[in-house]
Every structure is written in C-alpha cells, then in structure tokens.
XYZ file of C-alpha atoms in Angstrom:
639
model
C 124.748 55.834 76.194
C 124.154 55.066 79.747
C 121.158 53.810 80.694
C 118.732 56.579 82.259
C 116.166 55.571 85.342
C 112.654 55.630 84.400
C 110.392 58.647 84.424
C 107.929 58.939 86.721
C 104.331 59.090 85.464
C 103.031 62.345 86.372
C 99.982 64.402 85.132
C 97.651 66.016 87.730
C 94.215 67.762 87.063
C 93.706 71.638 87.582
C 91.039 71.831 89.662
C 88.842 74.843 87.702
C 87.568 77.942 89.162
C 86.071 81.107 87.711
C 87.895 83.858 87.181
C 88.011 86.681 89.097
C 86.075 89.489 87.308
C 88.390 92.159 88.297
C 91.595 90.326 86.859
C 90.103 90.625 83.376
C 90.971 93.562 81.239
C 87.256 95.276 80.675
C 87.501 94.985 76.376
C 87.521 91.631 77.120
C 84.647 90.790 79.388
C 82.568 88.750 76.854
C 85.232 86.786 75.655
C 86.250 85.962 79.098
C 83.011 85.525 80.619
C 82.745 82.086 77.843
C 86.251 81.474 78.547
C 85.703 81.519 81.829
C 82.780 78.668 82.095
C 85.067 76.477 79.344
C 87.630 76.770 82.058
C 84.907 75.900 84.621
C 84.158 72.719 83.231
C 87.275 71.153 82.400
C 90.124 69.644 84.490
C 93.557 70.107 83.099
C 96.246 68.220 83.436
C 99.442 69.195 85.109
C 102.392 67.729 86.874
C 103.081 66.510 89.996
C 99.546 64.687 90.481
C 98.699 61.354 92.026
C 100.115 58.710 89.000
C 98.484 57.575 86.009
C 98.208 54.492 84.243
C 101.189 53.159 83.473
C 100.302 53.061 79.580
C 100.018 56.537 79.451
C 104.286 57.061 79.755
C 106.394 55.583 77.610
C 109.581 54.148 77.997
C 112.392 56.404 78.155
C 115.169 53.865 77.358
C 115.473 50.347 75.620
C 117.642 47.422 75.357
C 118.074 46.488 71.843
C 119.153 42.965 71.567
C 119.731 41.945 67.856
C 119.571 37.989 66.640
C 120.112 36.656 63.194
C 116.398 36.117 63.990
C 114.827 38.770 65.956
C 115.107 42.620 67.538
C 114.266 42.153 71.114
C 113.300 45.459 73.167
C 113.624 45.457 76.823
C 112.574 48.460 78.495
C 115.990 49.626 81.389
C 114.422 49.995 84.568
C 116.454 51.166 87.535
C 115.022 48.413 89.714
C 116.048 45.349 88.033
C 113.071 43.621 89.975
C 110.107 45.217 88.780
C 108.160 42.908 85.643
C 108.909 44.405 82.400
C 107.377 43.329 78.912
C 109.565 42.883 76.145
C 108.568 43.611 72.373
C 109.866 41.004 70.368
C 110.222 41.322 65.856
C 110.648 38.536 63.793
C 113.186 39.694 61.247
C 111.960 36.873 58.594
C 108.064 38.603 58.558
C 108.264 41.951 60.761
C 105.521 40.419 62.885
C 105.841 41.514 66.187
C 104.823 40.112 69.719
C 105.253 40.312 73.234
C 107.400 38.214 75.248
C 108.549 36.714 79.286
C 111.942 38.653 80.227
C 114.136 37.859 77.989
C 116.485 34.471 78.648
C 120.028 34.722 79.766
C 121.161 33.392 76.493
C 119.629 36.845 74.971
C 121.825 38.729 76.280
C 124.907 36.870 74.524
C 123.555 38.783 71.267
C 124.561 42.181 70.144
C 123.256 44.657 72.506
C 122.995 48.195 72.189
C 120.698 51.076 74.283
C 118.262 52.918 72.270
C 115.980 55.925 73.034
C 112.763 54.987 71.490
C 111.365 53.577 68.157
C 110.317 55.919 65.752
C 108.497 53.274 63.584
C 108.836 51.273 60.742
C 109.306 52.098 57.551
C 108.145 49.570 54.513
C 110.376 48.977 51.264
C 111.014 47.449 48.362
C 112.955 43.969 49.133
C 112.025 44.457 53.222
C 110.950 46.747 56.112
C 113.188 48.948 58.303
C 112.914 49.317 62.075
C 113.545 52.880 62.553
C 114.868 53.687 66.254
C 115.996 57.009 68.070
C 119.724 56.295 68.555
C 120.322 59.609 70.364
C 118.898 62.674 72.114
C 119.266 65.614 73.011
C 117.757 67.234 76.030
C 116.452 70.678 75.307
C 115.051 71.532 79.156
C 112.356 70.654 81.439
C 108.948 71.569 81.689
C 107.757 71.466 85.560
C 108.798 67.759 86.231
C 108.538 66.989 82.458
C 112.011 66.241 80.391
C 111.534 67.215 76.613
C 113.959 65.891 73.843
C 115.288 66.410 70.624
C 115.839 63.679 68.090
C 119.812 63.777 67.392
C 120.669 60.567 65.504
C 118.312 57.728 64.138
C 119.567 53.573 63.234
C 117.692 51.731 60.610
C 118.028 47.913 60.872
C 116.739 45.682 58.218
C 113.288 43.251 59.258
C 111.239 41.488 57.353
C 110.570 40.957 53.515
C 107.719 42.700 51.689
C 106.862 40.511 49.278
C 106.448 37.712 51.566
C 103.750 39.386 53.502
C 102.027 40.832 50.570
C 101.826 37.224 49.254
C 103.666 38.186 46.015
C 107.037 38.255 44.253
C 108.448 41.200 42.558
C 107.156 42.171 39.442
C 109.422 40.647 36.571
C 110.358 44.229 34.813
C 112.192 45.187 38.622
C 115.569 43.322 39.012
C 116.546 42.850 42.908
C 119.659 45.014 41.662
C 117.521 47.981 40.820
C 114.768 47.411 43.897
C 117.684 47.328 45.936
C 118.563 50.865 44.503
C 115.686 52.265 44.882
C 115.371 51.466 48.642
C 118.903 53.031 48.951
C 117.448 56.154 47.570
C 114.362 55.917 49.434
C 116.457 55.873 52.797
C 118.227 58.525 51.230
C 115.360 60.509 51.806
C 114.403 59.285 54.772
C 117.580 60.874 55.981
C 116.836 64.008 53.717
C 113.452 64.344 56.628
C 115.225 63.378 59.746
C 118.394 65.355 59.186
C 116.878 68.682 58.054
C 113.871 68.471 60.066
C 113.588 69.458 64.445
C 111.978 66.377 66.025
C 111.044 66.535 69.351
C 109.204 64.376 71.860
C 108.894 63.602 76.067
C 108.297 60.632 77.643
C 105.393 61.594 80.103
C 104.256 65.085 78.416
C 102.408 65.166 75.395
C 103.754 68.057 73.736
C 101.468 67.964 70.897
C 98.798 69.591 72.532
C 99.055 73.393 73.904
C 98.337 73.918 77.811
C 94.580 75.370 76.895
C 93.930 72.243 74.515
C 95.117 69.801 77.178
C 92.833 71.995 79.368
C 89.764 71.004 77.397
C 90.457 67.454 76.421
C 91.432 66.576 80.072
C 87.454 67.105 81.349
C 87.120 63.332 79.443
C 89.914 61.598 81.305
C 92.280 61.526 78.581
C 95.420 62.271 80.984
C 94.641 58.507 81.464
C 95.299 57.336 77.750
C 98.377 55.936 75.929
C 100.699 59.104 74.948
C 100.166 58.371 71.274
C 96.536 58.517 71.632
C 96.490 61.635 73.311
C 98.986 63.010 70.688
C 97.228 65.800 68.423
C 96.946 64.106 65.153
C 98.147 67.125 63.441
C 101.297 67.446 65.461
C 102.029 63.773 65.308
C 104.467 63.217 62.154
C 105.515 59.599 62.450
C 102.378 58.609 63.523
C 102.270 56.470 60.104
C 105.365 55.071 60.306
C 104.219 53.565 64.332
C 100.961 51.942 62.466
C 102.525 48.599 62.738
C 103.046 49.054 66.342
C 99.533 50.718 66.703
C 97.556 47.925 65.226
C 99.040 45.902 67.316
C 98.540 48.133 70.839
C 94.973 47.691 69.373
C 95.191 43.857 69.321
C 96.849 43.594 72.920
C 95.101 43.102 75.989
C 98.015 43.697 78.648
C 98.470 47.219 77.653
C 101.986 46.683 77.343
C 102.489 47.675 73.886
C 101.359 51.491 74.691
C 104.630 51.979 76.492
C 106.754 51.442 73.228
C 104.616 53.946 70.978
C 106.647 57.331 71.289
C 104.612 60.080 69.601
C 107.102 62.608 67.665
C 106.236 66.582 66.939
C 108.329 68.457 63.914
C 109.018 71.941 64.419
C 111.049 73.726 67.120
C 111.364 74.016 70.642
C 113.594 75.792 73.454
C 112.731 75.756 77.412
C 115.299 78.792 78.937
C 115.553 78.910 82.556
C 115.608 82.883 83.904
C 115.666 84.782 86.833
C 113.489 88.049 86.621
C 114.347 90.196 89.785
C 115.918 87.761 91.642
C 112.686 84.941 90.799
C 113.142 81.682 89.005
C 111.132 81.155 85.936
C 111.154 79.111 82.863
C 110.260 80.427 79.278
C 109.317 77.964 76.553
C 108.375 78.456 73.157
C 106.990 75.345 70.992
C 106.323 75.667 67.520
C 104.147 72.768 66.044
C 104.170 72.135 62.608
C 101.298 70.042 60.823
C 101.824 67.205 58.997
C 98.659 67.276 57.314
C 99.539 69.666 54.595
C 103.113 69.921 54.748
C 106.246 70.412 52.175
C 108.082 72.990 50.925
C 107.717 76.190 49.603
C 106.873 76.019 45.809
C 105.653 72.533 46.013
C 102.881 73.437 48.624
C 100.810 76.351 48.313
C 97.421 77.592 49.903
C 95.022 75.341 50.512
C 93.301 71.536 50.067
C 89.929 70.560 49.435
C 89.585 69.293 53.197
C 90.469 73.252 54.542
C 94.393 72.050 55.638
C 96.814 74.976 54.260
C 100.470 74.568 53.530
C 102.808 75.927 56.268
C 100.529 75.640 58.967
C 102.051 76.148 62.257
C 100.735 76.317 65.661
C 103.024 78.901 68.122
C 102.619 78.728 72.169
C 104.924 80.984 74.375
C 104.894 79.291 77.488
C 105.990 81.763 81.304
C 106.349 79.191 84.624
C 106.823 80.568 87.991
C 107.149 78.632 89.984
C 107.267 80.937 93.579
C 104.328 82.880 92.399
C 102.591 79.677 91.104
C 101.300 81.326 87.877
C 101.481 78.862 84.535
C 100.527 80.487 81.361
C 100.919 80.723 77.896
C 99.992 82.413 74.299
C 99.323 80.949 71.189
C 99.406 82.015 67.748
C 98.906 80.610 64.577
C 100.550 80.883 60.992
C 99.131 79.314 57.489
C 99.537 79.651 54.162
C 96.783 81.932 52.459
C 93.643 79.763 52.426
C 92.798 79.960 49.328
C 93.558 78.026 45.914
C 96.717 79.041 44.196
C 100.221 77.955 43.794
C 103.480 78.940 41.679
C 105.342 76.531 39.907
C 108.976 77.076 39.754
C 110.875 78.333 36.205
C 114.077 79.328 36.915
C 112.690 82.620 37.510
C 113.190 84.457 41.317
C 109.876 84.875 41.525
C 107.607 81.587 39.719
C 104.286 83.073 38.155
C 101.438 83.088 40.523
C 98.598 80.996 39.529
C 95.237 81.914 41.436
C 92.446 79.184 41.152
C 89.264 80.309 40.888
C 87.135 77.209 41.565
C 83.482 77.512 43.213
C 85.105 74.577 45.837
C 87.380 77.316 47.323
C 84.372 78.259 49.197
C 83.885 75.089 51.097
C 87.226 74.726 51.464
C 88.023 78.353 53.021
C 85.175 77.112 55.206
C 86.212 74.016 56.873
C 89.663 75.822 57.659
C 87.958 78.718 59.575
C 85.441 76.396 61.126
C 88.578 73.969 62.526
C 90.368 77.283 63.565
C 86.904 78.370 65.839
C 86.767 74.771 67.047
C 90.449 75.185 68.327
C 90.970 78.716 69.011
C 87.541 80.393 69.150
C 87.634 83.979 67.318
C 90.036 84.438 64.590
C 91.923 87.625 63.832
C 93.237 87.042 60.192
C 96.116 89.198 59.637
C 97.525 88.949 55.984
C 100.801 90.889 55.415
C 101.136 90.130 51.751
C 101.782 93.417 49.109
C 98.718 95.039 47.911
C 100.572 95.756 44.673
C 102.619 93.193 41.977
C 102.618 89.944 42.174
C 101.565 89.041 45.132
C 98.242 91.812 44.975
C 95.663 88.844 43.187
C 96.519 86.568 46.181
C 95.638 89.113 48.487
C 92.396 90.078 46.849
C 91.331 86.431 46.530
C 91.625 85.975 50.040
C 89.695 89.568 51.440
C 86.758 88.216 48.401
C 86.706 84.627 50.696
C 86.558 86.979 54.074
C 84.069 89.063 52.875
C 81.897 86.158 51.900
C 82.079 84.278 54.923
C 80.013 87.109 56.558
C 80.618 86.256 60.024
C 82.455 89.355 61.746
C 81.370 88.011 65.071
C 84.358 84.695 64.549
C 86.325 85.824 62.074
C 88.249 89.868 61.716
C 90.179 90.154 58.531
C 93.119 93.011 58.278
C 95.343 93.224 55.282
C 98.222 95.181 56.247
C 100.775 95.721 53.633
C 103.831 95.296 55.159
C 106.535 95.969 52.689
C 104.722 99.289 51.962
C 104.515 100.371 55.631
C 107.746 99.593 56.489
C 109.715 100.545 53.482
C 112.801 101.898 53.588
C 114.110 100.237 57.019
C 110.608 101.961 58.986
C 110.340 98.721 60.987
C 108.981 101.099 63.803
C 105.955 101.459 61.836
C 104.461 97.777 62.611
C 103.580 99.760 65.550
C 100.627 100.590 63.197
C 99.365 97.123 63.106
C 99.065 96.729 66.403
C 97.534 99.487 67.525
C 95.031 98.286 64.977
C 95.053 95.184 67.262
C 94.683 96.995 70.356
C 90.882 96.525 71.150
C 91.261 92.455 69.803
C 94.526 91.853 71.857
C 93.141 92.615 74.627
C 90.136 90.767 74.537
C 91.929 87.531 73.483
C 94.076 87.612 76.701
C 95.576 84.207 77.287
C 95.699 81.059 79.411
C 96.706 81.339 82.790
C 96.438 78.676 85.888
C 97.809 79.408 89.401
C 98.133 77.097 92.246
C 99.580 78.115 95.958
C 103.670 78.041 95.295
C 103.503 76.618 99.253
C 101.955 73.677 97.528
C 103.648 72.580 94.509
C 101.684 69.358 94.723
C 98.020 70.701 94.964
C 95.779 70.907 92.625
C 95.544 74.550 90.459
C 92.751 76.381 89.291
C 92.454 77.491 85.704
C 91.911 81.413 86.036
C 91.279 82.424 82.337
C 91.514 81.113 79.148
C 92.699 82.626 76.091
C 89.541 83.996 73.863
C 90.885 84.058 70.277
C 94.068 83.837 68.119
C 95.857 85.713 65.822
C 96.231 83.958 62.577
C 99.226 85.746 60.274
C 100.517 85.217 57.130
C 102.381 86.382 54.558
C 103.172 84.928 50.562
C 105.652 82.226 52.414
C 104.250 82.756 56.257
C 108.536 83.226 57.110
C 109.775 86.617 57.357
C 106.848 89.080 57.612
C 105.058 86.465 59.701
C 108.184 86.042 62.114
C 108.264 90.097 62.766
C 104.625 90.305 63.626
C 104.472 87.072 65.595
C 107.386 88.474 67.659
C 106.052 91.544 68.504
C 102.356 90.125 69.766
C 104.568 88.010 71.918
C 106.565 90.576 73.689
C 103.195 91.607 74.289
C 101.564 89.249 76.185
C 104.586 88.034 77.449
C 104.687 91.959 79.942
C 101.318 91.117 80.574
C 101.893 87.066 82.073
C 104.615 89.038 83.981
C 102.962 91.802 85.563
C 100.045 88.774 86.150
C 102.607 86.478 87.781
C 104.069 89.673 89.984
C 107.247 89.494 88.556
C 107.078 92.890 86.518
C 104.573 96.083 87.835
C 101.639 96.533 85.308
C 103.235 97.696 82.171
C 106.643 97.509 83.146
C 106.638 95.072 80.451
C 109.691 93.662 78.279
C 109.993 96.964 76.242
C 109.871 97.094 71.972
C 107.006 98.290 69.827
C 103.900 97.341 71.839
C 104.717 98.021 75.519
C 105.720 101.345 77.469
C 109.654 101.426 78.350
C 110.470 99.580 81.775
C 110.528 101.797 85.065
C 114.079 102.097 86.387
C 113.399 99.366 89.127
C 112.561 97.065 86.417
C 115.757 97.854 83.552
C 117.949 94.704 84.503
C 115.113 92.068 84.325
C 113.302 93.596 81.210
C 116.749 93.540 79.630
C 117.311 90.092 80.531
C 113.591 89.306 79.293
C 114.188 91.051 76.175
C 117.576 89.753 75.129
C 116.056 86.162 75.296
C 112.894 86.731 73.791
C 114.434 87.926 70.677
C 116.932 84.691 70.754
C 113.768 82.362 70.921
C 112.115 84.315 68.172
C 114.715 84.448 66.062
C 115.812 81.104 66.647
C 111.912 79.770 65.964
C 112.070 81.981 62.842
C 115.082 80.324 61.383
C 113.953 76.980 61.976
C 110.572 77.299 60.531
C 111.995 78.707 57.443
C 114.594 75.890 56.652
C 112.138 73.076 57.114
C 109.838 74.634 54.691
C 112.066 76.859 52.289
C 115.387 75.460 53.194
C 117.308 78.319 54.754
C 117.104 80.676 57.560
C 114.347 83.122 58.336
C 114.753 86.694 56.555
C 114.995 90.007 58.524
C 116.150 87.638 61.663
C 118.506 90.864 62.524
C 115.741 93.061 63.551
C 114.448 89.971 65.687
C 117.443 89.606 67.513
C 118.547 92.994 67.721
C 115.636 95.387 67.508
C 116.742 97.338 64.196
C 118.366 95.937 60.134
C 121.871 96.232 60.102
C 124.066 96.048 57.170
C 125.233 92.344 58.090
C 121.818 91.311 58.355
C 120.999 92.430 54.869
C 123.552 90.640 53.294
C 122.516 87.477 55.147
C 119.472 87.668 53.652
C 120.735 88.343 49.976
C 123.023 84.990 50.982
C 119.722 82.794 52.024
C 117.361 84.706 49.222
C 120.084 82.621 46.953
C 120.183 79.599 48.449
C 116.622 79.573 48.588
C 116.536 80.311 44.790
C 118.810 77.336 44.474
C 117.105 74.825 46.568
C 113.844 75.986 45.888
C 113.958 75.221 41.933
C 116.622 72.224 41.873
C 116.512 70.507 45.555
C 112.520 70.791 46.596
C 111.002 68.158 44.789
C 112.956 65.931 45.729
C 112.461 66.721 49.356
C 109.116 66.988 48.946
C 109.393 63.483 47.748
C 110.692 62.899 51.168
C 108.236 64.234 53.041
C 105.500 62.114 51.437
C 107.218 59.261 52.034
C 108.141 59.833 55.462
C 103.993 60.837 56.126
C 102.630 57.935 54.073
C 101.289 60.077 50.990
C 103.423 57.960 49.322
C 104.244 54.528 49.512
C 106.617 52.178 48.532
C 104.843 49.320 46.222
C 107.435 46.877 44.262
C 104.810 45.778 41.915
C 104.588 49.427 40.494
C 107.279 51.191 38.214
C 109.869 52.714 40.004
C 109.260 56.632 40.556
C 113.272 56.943 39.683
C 112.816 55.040 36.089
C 112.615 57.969 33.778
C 115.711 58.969 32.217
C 117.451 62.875 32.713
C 118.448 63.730 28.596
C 121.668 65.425 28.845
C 120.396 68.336 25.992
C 117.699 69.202 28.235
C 119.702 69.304 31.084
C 122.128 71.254 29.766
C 119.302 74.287 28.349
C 118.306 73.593 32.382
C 121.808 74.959 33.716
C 122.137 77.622 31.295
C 118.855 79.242 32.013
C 119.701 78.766 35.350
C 123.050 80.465 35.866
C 120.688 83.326 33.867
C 118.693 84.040 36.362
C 120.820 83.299 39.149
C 122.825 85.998 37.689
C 119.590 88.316 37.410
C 118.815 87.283 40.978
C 121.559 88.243 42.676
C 121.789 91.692 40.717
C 117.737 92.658 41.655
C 118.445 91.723 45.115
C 121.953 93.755 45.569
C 120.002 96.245 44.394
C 116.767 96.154 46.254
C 118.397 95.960 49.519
C-alpha cells in the first residue's frame, strides 16, 4: 500500500439562524418552532472551517516497524520535516509509550504500512495488536474521506500472565491455552469478516448531522475523534482501552492521533447529477453495540432500556451549488419489551413473553433515551396481530398504553402481513397516510450556506422534530419496506427544498405524486438509486444480525415481488434456519468477545472444555434434517 498524504483537519461551525416561518410545512409549526431555538443555540460542525486541534484527526496511515522487541508506529507524513510522535509497544509486557523519531537503525527492521489500529485484544498465553491492514474507500462526504475495514493483521505482544502477576492455573496445559486462543481468534475473525466496519479520519461518523449539531454548542469539534465518537456507535471502543488509558495518562496529546474510533453497520456515499446538478446521497446505518447479537440469541429488551437490533438510519442529500445539507433519520429496535425464543430445531422457536413488573422501568429508560435523542417518537410495530407473534404485540401496546404520554410517544400497530397479503404491497400506502399529519411535522435537518462561499459559515434552518421508530418480530424485512418508503419521502421533499426537484415532483413510489414530465429523467435516476441503497442497507443489516440477506429485497429494488425474488427468500429463510439454530451461538460468542462482555481469563475453565456426546449429537441431526425438511415444504408452500 502506498503511503497516502495526511488529511487535513477540517470541521467548521454552522453559524445558527432561525428558520424562516414560511419554509415550514404549517402541521408542523410547534415542533419546529422548539426545533428551531435548539438550532438557535447550537453551532454545528461542518467542513471546510478554520483547523482544529490537531488531536482531534487521526492518523490516516502508519509505519509499522516490527523488532524481536517492539511494534514501533510512525505516523507517514507527506512532509518528511514536520515532528511526528511515534507509539512505541514492548512486546515482552504490551506496555506502551511514546518515543523521539525513530533511529536510522529502526528502519533496518521489518516494515510494513498500516491503516490504523483497531486495538488490542487480551488472551490466554499473550495479547494481540489488532491493526487495519486494508481499506476500502466507500466516497467522500464534503471534504471528508470515509472507509471501510477490508483486511485486519494480528501480531502477537505481550504475556498475560506476567502482567496479571500470575501463572496459569495448573488444570490448563500451554497446549490447550494455546488452543483456545486459536479459537478465540477464530472468532475474532468470525466479527471482522461478517461484520461492515467503517470509520474516517477527520469525520466522526458516529454521530448524525443533527446530533453533531447539538453537541458542537460545547466545543466538542475540538476533542480527540474517539471522544467525540457516540458510545453506542463505537464497537471497538473496548478493544482501544489500552490505548485510551494511556491518551488519559499523556500530556503531549499525541496519543489521541492513534485512537481510530470504528462504527458497525453499513454505509454508501453515491455521487448524482439531478437535472444537470451535482449532489451526493449517503445513507449510514449505525448499529449499537450495546445490546447487540444475533437473532435468537438477543431478543427485546435489558434491564438498562437497550433493545436487541437497535439501529440508527440517516439519509444524508448534499448540494453543493444550491448549498443545502440535510438529512433524515430513522430508527429500528427490537420490541422493547421482555421476551425471547430459544431455538429447537423448529422454524419458528416458541415465543416466551416475560411478564416481570421491571419491564416497566425498563420500557421507560428506552423511550426516555429515544426523547433525549430524537424528541417525539412515532412507534410503528409491524408484527401479526394473530399466531405467534400476536402476545408480543399485545405486550408491547399494554407498555404504550401505560406510559400515558401521547404528547412524546404515538404508538400504531399495523399488521403488515395482513394488509399486504397476497403480493398487495401497494397497500403500505395505508400506513402512511396514517403518518401523514406526524411526517410532516417531524420534517428533518437541513443547513444551507451561500454555494458562492463554500468556505463560510452555514446556518442551521430546521431541525428534524421526531423519529419514526419501526419494528417488526426480527426489525429485517417488514422494517426494511417501511423504512424505505418514509425515505423516498423526505428524500422529494430535501429536493424540492434544495431546488433541485419542483414541490412534489418528488422521487415517485407509494408516498409521493408521480414526477411532472420536466422532472422523469432525474426522478428516475433518484429512484433507481434509492432503491439500490435501501436494498443494499437491508441486506446488510440482516446478515450481521440473522446471517443472510434481507427478505422481500425485490420489491426494494424493483418496486413490485417477482417470482425470483420469492425464491431468494425461501433460499435465505433456509439458511437462516440453518445458521440460526447451529452457527449463532457461537457467533454470538464472538460478539461478546469482540465488545468485552466476555473476557478471556486463563485462571478460569476454558468455555470450550465440555465434551459434544456423539448419541446426542446424532438425535441433534436427525431432528434437524426433520424440520429442515418441514421447513422447506411450509415455505414452498406459503410463498
């Protein structure tokens, strides 16, 4: 890899204004009106401003020098003569340190370029340094470059037991630690390989536009990336402790520039041209790390209000002739109550609903962290009002109803299998119209600045009022569809905001009016890649939680089911069945390791000790091929 020059450090503050009262749809002047003073008295922070602290970017390549002794990082500058710091790790302990620029006689050792250091990672017989080996670049965002994690190194520091002032425990041979750490980088792999890791250099991507909007008014533009990172969003935050306790010890700042925050989830940046204008359409899907898992392992909700599947959506329009930045966020969560399924063999696990008195508190704190984030909270649950999935349903309109406090929080149960049966996706048109009144006063956020002066400061015009939080039993398919479609939505409004459609020209679909003739060729173009980026999202999403594509992706990309699509789904409703009962827990192992919910301790019994008897394992594969014979004869059948 060559090396690449550094980034510069950009980040500039909106300067706020009020919003014009006539540029607000009239449903929506309340909402507004307190959007409006939010927006008032914050800065946000933008590109192209005057440049920041130098700990607040981090570097965007590294010289990896490897002794018998240490791992010696040297940030690659393009100007040779500008002072650099070098992060130096003493392979005997793991203890790191800062150091002059390196000695000539460094650079005699084996040298290799990295991208960044993902953290470290603490085993059985000795730690790992884990390091980004490759990217990918997936676009820019105004003068930001955003990457995606393509390949990873582990290299072998320090030894465990010597910093933990102990040996290993008699019962553990080295032999059989020594296996275990294989398996446990096994899994490390299992994370990093089936996972969508994405990061920047001098953006934090962890936060949406309106968030950065709000946490700007306190200077934090001016903070280390990683400490402006959204702790939610920031997966390997626990593997970078090492490095963050000792940011926390430096003086010199230095150590800030090696912390790279990392977000899991998906992300695409497509550069457009709508009637002859150049624009740039982003969607970023953030994925929280503070319940996550997959699909039968993790289930509803926690004591502390975090639900499983809980993923934060923002459709991001730049214009950059008209000036206009905006964007739309939505949310998706598992439904916050207690219940899970454990899986049988069977297609569909029994559902277990709990009902505990601490649901209460808990379906609390996740509404009041939603109103904190988003303000008002349109809950939209999609699950079937009949069969199996009816009690979850119930449980969660009981929890609604309880909380008592239309003014924050709307619930709608729309059923969508029922409404849609038979192929009648036109009928989600029903939904929204439901959603009318609330769509449009939740707007969105939009910030202009004069396109004659890319550099000056913007003004924030309006803020976005509320979100719409979906979900269905597995917050994939259903929640895809309906996500989609708000979207397309708001994305013909930004448009017609920006100038670049008339007012309801819009991208076409269930919730806006057809284009006018002198708008066909750019609301085709919108369209086309607005269903790629959903769809794409969609599929993503679903393999990192139930380990295949996204369901009903067809009429995402194309508007309408189609045979093919149909038995693409019967294909990943198997290999879900498959995965889901006989790969999962092991990958949910993974994730817990990777997170720090669990950790590697050598004086403990191995986790991999307990031995498989071959008579139960061979009941296990007969009841399976069973049902997998079952499954695939329900679901030729119900499609």
């Amino acid at each position: 890899m060559e090396p690449s020059p550094p980034s510069a450090a950009v980040g500039n503050p909106f300067v706020p204004a009020t919003p014009n009262a006539s540029a607000i749809h009239p449903p929506a002047a309340a909402a507004a009106a307190a959007a409006a003073a939010t927006a008032a008295a914050t800065p946000f922070v933008a590109t192209a401003a005057p440049p920041v602290s130098p700990a607040a970017t981090v570097h965007d390549c590294l010289y990896l020098y490897t002794a018998p002794d240490t791992l010696t990082l040297e940030p690659v500058y393009a100007d040779p003569t500008v002072p650099r710091a070098t992060l130096v790790v003493a392979r005997d302990s793991g203890r790191l340190r800062l150091n002059a620029p390196p000695s000539p006689t460094l650079r005699q050792e084996d040298v290799s370029t990295i991208c960044g250091v993902l953290g470290v990672l603490r085993l059985n017989l000795g730690d790992v340094l884990i390091v980004i080996s490759e990217r990918l670049k997936v676009g820019k965002l105004d003068a930001h470059d955003v990457y995606r994690l393509a390949g990873y190194r582990t290299i072998p520091i320090g030894s465990s037991h010597r910093r933990r002032g102990g040996a290993p425990s008699a019962a553990a041979s080295t032999d059989a630690l020594r296996r275990d750490d294989d398996t446990y980088l096994r899994m490390l792999d299992a994370v990093l390989t089936s996972c969508e890791f994405y990061f920047s250099y001098t953006l934090d991507i962890t936060r949406s536009l309106q968030n950065q909007c709000r946490a700007a008014s306190s200077g934090v533009h001016a903070l280390p990336l990683w400490m402006r990172a959204e702790p939610r969003f920031y997966w390997n935050k626990h593997l970078q402790q090492p490095l963050i306790e000792f940011a926390q010890q430096d003086t010199s700042q230095h150590v800030h520039s090696f912390i790279l925050p990392v977000m899991c989830g998906f992300m695409t940046i497509k550069p457009l041209k709508i009637n002859s204008h150049p624009v740039t359409l982003a969607l970023i899907s953030r994925r929280s790390a503070l319940r996550a898992g997959t699909r039968f392992n993790k289930r509803g909700i926690d004591t502390a209000g975090n639900v499983a599947n809980s993923v934060e959506t923002e459709q991001i329009l730049l214009s950059p002739e008209t000036g206009h930045t905006s964007s739309y966020v939505q949310y998706r969560g598992s439904v916050p109550i207690f219940w899970r399924q454990v899986p049988n063999l069977k297609y569909q696990p029994p559902l277990y609903v709990d009902s505990s008195p601490m649901v209460h508190e808990a379906f609390r704190r996740h509404f009041d962290d939603l109103f904190g984030r988003y303000g008002r909270v349109i809950a939209v649950n999609l699950t079937n009002k009949h069969g199996y999935e009816r009690r979850v349903g119930e449980g969660y309109a009981r929890e609604a109803a309880r909380a008592g406090d239309p003014a924050r929080l709307r619930y709608i149960h729309f059923d969508f299998h029922r409404e849609c049966k038979n192929m009648q996706w036109h009928r989600i048109s029903l939904l929204l119209d439901e959603l009318r009144d609330d769509f449009e006063a939740q707007g969105y956020f939009l910030a202009e600045r004069s396109a004659a002066a890319v550099t000056a400061p913007a003004r924030v015009v309006r803020m976005q009022a509320s979100v719409v939080r979906t979900n269905c039993i597995d917050c994939l398919d259903r929640t895809n569809v309906v996500q989609c479609e708000l979207a397309r939505a708001s994305l013909a409004l930004q448009l017609s905001a920006a100038g670049l459609l008339p007012a309801g020209g819009g991208s076409g679909g269930a919730s806006s009016p057809s284009p006018s003739s002198t708008t066909v060729d750019a609301a085709a173009v919108i369209e086309a890649t607005l269903k790629e980026i959903w769809a794409d999202n969609a599929d993503a999403v679903s393999k990192q939680y139930s380990g295949t594509g996204a369901l009903k992706t067809d009429f995402t990309r194309t508007g309408r089911r189609s045979a093919e699509g149909v038995l693409q789904d019967l294909l990943n409703s198997v290999v879900r069945y498959i995965k889901n009962n006989f790969v999962d827990g092991r990958r949910q192992d993974a994730f817990d390791l990777f997170l720090g919910r669990f950790q590697v301790d050598q004086q403990t019994e191995s986790p991999f000790a307990r031995p498989v008897r071959p008579a139960g394992l061979v009941l296990l594969l007969a009841s399976a091929l069973l049902n997998f014979c079952l499954l695939v004869l329900v679901l030729t059948v119900g499609f």
